[in-house]
mmCIF file of C-alpha atoms and ligand atoms in Angstrom:
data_model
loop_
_atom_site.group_PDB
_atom_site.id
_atom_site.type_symbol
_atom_site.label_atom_id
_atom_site.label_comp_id
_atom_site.label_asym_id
_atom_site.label_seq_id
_atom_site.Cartn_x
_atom_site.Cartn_y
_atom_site.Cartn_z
ATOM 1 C CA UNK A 268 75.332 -0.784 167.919
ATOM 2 C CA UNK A 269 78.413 1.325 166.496
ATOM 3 C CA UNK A 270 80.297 4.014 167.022
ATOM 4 C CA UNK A 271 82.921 6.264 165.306
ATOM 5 C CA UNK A 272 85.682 9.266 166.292
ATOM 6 C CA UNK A 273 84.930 12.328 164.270
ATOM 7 C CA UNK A 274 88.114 13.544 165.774
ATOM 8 C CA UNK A 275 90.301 12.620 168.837
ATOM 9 C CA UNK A 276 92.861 14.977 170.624
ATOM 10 C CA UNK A 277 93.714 18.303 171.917
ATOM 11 C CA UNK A 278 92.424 19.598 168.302
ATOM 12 C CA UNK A 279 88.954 18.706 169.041
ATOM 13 C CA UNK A 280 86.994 15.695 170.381
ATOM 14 C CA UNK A 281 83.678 14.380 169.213
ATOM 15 C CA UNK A 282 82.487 10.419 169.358
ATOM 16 C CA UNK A 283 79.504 9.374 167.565
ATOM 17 C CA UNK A 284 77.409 6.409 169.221
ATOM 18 C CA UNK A 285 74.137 4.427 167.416
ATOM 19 C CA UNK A 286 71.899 2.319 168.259
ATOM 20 C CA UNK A 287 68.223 1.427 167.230
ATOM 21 C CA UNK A 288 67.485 4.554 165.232
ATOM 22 C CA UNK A 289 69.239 7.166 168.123
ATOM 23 C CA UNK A 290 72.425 8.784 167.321
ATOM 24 C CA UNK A 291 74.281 10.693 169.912
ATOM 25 C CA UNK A 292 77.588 12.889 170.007
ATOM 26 C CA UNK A 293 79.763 12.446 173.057
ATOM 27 C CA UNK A 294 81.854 15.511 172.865
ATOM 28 C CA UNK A 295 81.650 18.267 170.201
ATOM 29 C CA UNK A 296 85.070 19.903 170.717
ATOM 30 C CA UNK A 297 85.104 20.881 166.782
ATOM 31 C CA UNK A 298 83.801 23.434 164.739
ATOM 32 C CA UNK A 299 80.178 23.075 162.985
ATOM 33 C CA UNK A 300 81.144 23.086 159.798
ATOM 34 C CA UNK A 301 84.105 20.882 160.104
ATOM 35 C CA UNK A 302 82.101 18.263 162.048
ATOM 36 C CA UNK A 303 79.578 18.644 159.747
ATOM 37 C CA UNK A 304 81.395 17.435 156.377
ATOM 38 C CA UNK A 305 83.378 15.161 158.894
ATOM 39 C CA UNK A 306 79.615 13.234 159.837
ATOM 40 C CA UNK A 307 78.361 13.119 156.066
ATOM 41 C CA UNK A 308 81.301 11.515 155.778
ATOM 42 C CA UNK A 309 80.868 9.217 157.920
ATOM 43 C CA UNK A 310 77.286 8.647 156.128
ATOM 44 C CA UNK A 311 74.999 10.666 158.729
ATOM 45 C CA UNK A 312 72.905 13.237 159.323
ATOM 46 C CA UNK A 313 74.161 16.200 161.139
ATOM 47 C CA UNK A 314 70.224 16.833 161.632
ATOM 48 C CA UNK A 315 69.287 13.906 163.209
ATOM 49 C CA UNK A 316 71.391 13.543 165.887
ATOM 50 C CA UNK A 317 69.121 13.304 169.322
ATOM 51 C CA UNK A 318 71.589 14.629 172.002
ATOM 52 C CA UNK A 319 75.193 15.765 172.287
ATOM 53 C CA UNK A 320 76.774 14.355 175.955
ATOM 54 C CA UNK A 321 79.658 16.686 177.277
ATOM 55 C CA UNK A 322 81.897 15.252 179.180
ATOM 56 C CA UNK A 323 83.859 18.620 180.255
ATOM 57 C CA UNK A 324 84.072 22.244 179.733
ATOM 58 C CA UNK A 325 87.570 22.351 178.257
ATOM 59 C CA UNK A 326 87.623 23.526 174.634
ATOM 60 C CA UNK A 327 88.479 20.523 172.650
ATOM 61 C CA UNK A 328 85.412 18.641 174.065
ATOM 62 C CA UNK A 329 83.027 21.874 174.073
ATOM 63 C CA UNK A 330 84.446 24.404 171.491
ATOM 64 C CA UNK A 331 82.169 23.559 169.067
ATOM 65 C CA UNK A 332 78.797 22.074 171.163
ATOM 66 C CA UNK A 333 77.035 25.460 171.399
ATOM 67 C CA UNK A 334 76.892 26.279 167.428
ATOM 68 C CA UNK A 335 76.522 22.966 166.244
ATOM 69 C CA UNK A 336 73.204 22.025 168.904
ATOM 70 C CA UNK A 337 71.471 25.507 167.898
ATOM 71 C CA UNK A 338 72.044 24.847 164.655
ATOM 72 C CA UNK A 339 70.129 21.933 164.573
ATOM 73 C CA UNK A 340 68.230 22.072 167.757
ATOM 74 C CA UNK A 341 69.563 19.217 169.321
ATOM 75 C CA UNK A 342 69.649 19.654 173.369
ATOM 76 C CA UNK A 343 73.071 19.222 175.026
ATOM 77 C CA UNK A 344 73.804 16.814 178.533
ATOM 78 C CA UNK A 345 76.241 18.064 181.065
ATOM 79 C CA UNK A 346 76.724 18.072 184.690
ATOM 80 C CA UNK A 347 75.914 21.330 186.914
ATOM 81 C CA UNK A 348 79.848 22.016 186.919
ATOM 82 C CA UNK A 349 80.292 21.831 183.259
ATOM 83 C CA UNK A 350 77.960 23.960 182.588
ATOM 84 C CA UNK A 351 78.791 26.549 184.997
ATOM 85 C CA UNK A 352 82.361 25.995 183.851
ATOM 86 C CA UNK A 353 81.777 26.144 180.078
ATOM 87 C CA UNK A 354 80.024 29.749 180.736
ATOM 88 C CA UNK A 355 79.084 31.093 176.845
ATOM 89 C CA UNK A 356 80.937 27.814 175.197
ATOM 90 C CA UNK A 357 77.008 26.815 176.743
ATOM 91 C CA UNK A 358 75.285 29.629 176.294
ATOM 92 C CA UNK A 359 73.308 31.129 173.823
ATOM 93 C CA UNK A 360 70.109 29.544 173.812
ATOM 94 C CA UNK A 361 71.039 26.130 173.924
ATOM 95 C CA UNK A 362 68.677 23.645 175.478
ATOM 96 C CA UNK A 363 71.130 22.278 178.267
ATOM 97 C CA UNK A 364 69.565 19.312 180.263
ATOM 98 C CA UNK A 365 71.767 18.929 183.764
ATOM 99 C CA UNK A 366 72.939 15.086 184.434
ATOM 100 C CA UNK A 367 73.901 13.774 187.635
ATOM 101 C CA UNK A 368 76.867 12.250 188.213
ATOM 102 C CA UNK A 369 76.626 8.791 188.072
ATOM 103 C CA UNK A 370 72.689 9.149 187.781
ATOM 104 C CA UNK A 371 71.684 6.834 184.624
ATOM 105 C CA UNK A 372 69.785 8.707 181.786
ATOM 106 C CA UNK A 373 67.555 7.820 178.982
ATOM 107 C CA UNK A 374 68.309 9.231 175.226
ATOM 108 C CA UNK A 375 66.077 7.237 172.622
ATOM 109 C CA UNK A 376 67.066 3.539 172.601
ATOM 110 C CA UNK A 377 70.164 3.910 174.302
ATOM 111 C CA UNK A 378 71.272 4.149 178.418
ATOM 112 C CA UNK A 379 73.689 6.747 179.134
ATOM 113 C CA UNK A 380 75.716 6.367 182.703
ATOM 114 C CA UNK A 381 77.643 9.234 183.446
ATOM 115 C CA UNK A 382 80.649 8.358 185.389
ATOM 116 C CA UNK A 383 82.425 10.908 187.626
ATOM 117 C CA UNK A 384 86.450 11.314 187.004
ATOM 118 C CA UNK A 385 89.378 12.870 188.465
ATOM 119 C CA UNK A 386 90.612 15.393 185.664
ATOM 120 C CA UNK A 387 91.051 19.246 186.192
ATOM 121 C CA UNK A 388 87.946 20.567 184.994
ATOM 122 C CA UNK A 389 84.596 21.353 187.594
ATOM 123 C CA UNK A 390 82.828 18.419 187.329
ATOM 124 C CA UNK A 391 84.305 16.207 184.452
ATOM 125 C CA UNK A 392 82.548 12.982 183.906
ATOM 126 C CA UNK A 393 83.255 9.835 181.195
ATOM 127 C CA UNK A 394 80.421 7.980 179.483
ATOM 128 C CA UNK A 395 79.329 4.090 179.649
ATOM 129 C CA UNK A 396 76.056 4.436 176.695
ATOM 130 C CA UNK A 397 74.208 0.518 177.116
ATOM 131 C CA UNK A 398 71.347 -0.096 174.079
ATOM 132 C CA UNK A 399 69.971 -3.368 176.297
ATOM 133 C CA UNK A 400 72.299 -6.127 174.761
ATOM 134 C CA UNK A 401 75.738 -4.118 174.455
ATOM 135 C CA UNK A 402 77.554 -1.621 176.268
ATOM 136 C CA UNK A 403 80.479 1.104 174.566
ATOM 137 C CA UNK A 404 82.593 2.921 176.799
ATOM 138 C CA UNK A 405 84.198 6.307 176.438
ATOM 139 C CA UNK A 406 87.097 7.742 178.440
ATOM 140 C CA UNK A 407 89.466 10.743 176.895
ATOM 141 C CA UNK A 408 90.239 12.597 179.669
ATOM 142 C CA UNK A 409 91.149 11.006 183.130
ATOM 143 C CA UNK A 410 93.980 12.072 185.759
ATOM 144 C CA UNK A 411 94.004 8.412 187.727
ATOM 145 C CA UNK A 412 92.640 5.156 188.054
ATOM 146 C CA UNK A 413 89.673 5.218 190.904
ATOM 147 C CA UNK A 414 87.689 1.984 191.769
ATOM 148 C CA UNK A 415 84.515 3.642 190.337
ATOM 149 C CA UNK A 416 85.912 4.209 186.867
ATOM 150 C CA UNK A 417 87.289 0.232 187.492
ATOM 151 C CA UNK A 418 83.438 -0.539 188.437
ATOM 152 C CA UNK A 419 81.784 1.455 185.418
ATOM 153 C CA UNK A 420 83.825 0.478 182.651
ATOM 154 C CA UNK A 421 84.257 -3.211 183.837
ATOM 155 C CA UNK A 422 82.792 -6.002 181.038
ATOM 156 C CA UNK A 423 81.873 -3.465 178.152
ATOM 157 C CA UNK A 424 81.666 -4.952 174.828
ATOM 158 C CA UNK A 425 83.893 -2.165 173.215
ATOM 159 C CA UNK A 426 86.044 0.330 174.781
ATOM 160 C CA UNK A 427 87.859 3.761 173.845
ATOM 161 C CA UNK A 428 90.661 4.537 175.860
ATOM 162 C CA UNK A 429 92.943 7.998 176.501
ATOM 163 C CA UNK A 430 96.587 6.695 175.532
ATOM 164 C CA UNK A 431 97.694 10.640 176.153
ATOM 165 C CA UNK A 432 101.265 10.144 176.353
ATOM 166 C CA UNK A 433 104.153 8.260 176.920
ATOM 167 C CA UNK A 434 105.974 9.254 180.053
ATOM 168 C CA UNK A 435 109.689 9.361 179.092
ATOM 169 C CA UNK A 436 108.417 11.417 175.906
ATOM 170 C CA UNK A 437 106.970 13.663 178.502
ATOM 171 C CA UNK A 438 109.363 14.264 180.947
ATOM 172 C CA UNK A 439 112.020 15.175 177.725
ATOM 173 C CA UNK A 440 109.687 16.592 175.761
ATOM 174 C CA UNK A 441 109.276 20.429 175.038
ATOM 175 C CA UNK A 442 106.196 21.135 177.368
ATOM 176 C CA UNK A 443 107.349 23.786 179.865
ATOM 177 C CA UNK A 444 107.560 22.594 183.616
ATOM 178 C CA UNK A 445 103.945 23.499 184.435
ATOM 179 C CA UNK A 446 102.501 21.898 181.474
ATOM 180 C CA UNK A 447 104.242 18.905 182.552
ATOM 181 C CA UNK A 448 103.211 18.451 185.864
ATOM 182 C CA UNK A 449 99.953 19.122 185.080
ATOM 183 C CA UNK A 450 99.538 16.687 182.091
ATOM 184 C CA UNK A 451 101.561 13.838 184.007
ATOM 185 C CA UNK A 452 99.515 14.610 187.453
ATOM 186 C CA UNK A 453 96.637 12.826 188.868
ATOM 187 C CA UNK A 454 93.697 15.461 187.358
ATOM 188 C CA UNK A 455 95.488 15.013 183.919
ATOM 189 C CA UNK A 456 95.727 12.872 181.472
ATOM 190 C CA UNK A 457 96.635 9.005 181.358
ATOM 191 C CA UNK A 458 100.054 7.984 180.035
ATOM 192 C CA UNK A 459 100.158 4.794 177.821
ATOM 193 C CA UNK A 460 101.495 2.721 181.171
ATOM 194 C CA UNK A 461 98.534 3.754 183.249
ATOM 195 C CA UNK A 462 95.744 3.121 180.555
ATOM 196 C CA UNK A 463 97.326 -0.103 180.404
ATOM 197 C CA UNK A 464 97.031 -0.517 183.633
ATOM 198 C CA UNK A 465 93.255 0.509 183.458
ATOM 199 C CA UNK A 466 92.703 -1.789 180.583
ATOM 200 C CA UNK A 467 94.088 -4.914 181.908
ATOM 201 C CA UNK A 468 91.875 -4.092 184.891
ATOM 202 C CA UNK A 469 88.063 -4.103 183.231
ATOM 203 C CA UNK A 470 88.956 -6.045 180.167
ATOM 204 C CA UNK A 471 86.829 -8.889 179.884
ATOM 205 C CA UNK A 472 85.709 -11.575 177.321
ATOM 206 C CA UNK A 473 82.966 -9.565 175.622
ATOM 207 C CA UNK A 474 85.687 -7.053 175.024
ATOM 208 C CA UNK A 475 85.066 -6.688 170.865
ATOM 209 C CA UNK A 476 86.847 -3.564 170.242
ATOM 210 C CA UNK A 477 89.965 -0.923 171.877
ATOM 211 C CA UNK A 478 90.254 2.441 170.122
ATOM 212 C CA UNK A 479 93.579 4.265 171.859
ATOM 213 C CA UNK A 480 92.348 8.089 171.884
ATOM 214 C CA UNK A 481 93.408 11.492 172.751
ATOM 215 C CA UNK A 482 97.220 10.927 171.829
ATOM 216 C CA UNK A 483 99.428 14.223 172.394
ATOM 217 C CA UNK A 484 100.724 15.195 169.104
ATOM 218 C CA UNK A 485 103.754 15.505 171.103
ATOM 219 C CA UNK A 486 104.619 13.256 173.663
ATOM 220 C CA UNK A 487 103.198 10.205 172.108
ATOM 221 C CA UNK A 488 103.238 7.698 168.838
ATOM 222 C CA UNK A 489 100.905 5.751 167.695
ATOM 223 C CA UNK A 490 103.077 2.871 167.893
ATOM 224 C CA UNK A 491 103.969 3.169 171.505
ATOM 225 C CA UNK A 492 100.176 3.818 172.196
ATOM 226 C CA UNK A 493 99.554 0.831 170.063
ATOM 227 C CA UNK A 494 102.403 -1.635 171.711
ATOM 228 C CA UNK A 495 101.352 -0.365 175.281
ATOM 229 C CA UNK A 496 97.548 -1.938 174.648
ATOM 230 C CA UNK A 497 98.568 -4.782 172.840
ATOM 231 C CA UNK A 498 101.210 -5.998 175.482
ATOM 232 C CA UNK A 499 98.232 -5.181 178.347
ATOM 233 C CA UNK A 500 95.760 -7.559 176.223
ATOM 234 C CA UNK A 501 98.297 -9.816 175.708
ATOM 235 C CA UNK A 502 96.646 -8.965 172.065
ATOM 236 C CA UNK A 503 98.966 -8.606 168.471
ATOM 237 C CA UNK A 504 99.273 -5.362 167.653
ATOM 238 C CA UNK A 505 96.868 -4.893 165.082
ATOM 239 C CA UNK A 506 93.638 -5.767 167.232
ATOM 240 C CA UNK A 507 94.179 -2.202 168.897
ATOM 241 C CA UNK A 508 92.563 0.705 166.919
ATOM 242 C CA UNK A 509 93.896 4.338 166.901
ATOM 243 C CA UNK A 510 91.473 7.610 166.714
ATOM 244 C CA UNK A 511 93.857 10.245 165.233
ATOM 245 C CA UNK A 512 92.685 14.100 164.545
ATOM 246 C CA UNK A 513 91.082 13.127 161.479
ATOM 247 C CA UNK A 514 88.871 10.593 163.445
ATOM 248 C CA UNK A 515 88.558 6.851 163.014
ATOM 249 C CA UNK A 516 85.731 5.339 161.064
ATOM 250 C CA UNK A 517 82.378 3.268 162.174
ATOM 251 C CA UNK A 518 83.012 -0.153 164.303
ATOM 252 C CA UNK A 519 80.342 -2.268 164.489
ATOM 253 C CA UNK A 520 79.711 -3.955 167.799
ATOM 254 C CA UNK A 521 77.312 -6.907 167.727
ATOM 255 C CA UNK A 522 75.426 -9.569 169.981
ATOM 256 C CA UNK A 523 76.511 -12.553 167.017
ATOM 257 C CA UNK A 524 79.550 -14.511 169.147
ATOM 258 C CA UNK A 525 82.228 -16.182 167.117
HETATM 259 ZN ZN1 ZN B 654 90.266 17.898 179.543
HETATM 260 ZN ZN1 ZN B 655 90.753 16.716 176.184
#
C-alpha cells in the first residue's frame, strides 16, 4: 500500500491512496489539468483512477472533483450533505455515489470508513482506507478532537495529519477577527498543539509514517509543524513528513516489520 499528496492546503487538496491494482483520490480540490501533470508525475494514470472520496464541499477539497471525474468517468463518494452543499462544484453529470457516515464502503481492493468530523461544512467527514493487512488515515480538516475520530484513527499503520496553524501565529497574525475565530474555533481547523494532542492519542506501534498537512501559508512553518509532531512522538525531527502545495511524493507502507 502507498500513498502520496498531490497538493495540501487552502490552494487545493488531493491525496492519492493504492493498493492491489485500485487507486483512489481523497480530495480533488485542484484543477484538472494541474492535477493531471501533478499525477504523471507522480508516475500514474489520471485514467485509471477507480473513485475520487470527498471529504467536504469547500473549494480546496472539491474545486476541481467535478471536471476531473467527467473527464475520465470516474464516479465521485460523498455524504448526502456534501453533495447538497457542493451544489454545481457536483453537478454536471457526475456519477455521485452517497456514503454514510461512518458506514464502511468497498472501492476495488481497498476498505474505505468514512468518519464523521466537527468542521464547518454540512456533513464533513475524514477517511480511514484499510487494503486487509494495513490501514492509512487521512484528516485535513477537523475543528476538535471527538472520541470517534480517537476510535477511527486509533492503530493505523500511517497517518496524515492537519498541522493548520500555530496559535500565537494566529492570534498576531493578519487574518481579520472573524477569520480568526473561525479558523481557531471548534468547526475549524487544528492548530499544531491540538494535532499533537490527537497524535499522541491514536499513535501506536504500527505507526510507519506522519505527513503534517494543510499548513496555513500564514499562520504556520513547517518547522513549528514539524517540532510540534516530533516532540508529541517523542520522535527526531526528521521522522515527521510535510505535504506542502506542491504535494509530497509516494510513501510506501508495508506488512515487512523491522
Ligand atoms: Zn474545510
Ligand atoms: Zn481545507
Amino acid at each position: 500500500m502507498r500513498f502520496c499528496s498531490l497538493g495540501s492546503g487552502s490552494s487545493g487538496n488531493a491525496w492519492l491512496v493504492e493498493s492491489g491494482g485500485t487507486r483512489v483520490l481523497i480530495d480533488c480540490g485542484i484543477g484538472p489539468d494541474r492535477l493531471t501533470a501533478r499525477l504523471l508525475q507522480a508516475g500514474a494514470d489520471p485514467s485509471r483512477i477507480d473513485a475520487i472520496l470527498i471529504t467536504h464541499e469547500h473549494d480546496d477539497h472539491v474545486g476541481g472533483a467535478s471536471a476531473f471525474a467527467r473527464r475520465h468517468g470516474i464516479p465521485v463518494y460523498a455524504t448526502y450533505g456534501t453533495i447538497q452543499g457542493a451544489g454545481s462544484a457536483l453537478g454536471g453529470g457526475v456519477q455521485l455515489r452517497e456514503v454514510e457516515p461512518a458506514g464502511r464502503l468497498t472501492v476495488g481492493a481497498l476498505d474505505v470508513l468514512p468518519v464523521p468530523v466537527p468542521h464547518d461544512a454540512r456533513e464533513p467527514v475524514q477517511y480511514v482506507l484499510g487494503d486487509g493487512a494495513l490501514r492509512i488515515g487521512v484528516i485535513t480538516d477537523l475543528g476538535s478532537i471527538t472520541p470517534h475520530v480517537v476510535a477511527s484513527f486509533s492503530s493505523l499503520d500511517a497517518l496524515v495529519l492537519e498541522a493548520n496553524h500555530d496559535a500565537d501565529m494566529l492570534r498576531l497574525g493578519p487574518y481579520p477577527k472573524f477569520l480568526k475565530e473561525r479558523v481557531g474555533g471548534p468547526y475549524g481547523h487544528l492548530s499544531n498543539a491540538v494535532a499533537s494532542r490527537l497524535l499522541a492519542a491514536v499513535a501506536g506501534e504500527r505507526l510507519q509514517h506522519v505527513v503534517a498537512a494543510h499548513l496555513s501559508l500564514k499562520n504556520n512553518t513547517a518547522a513549528l509543524a514539524r517540532a510540534a509532531f516530533a516532540t508529541a512522538l517523542g520522535c527526531t525531527e526528521d521522522w515527521i513528513a510535510i505535504a506542502t502545495e506542491d504535494g509530497l511524493g509516494w510513501r510506501d507502507v508495508s506488512t515487512a516489520r523491522v
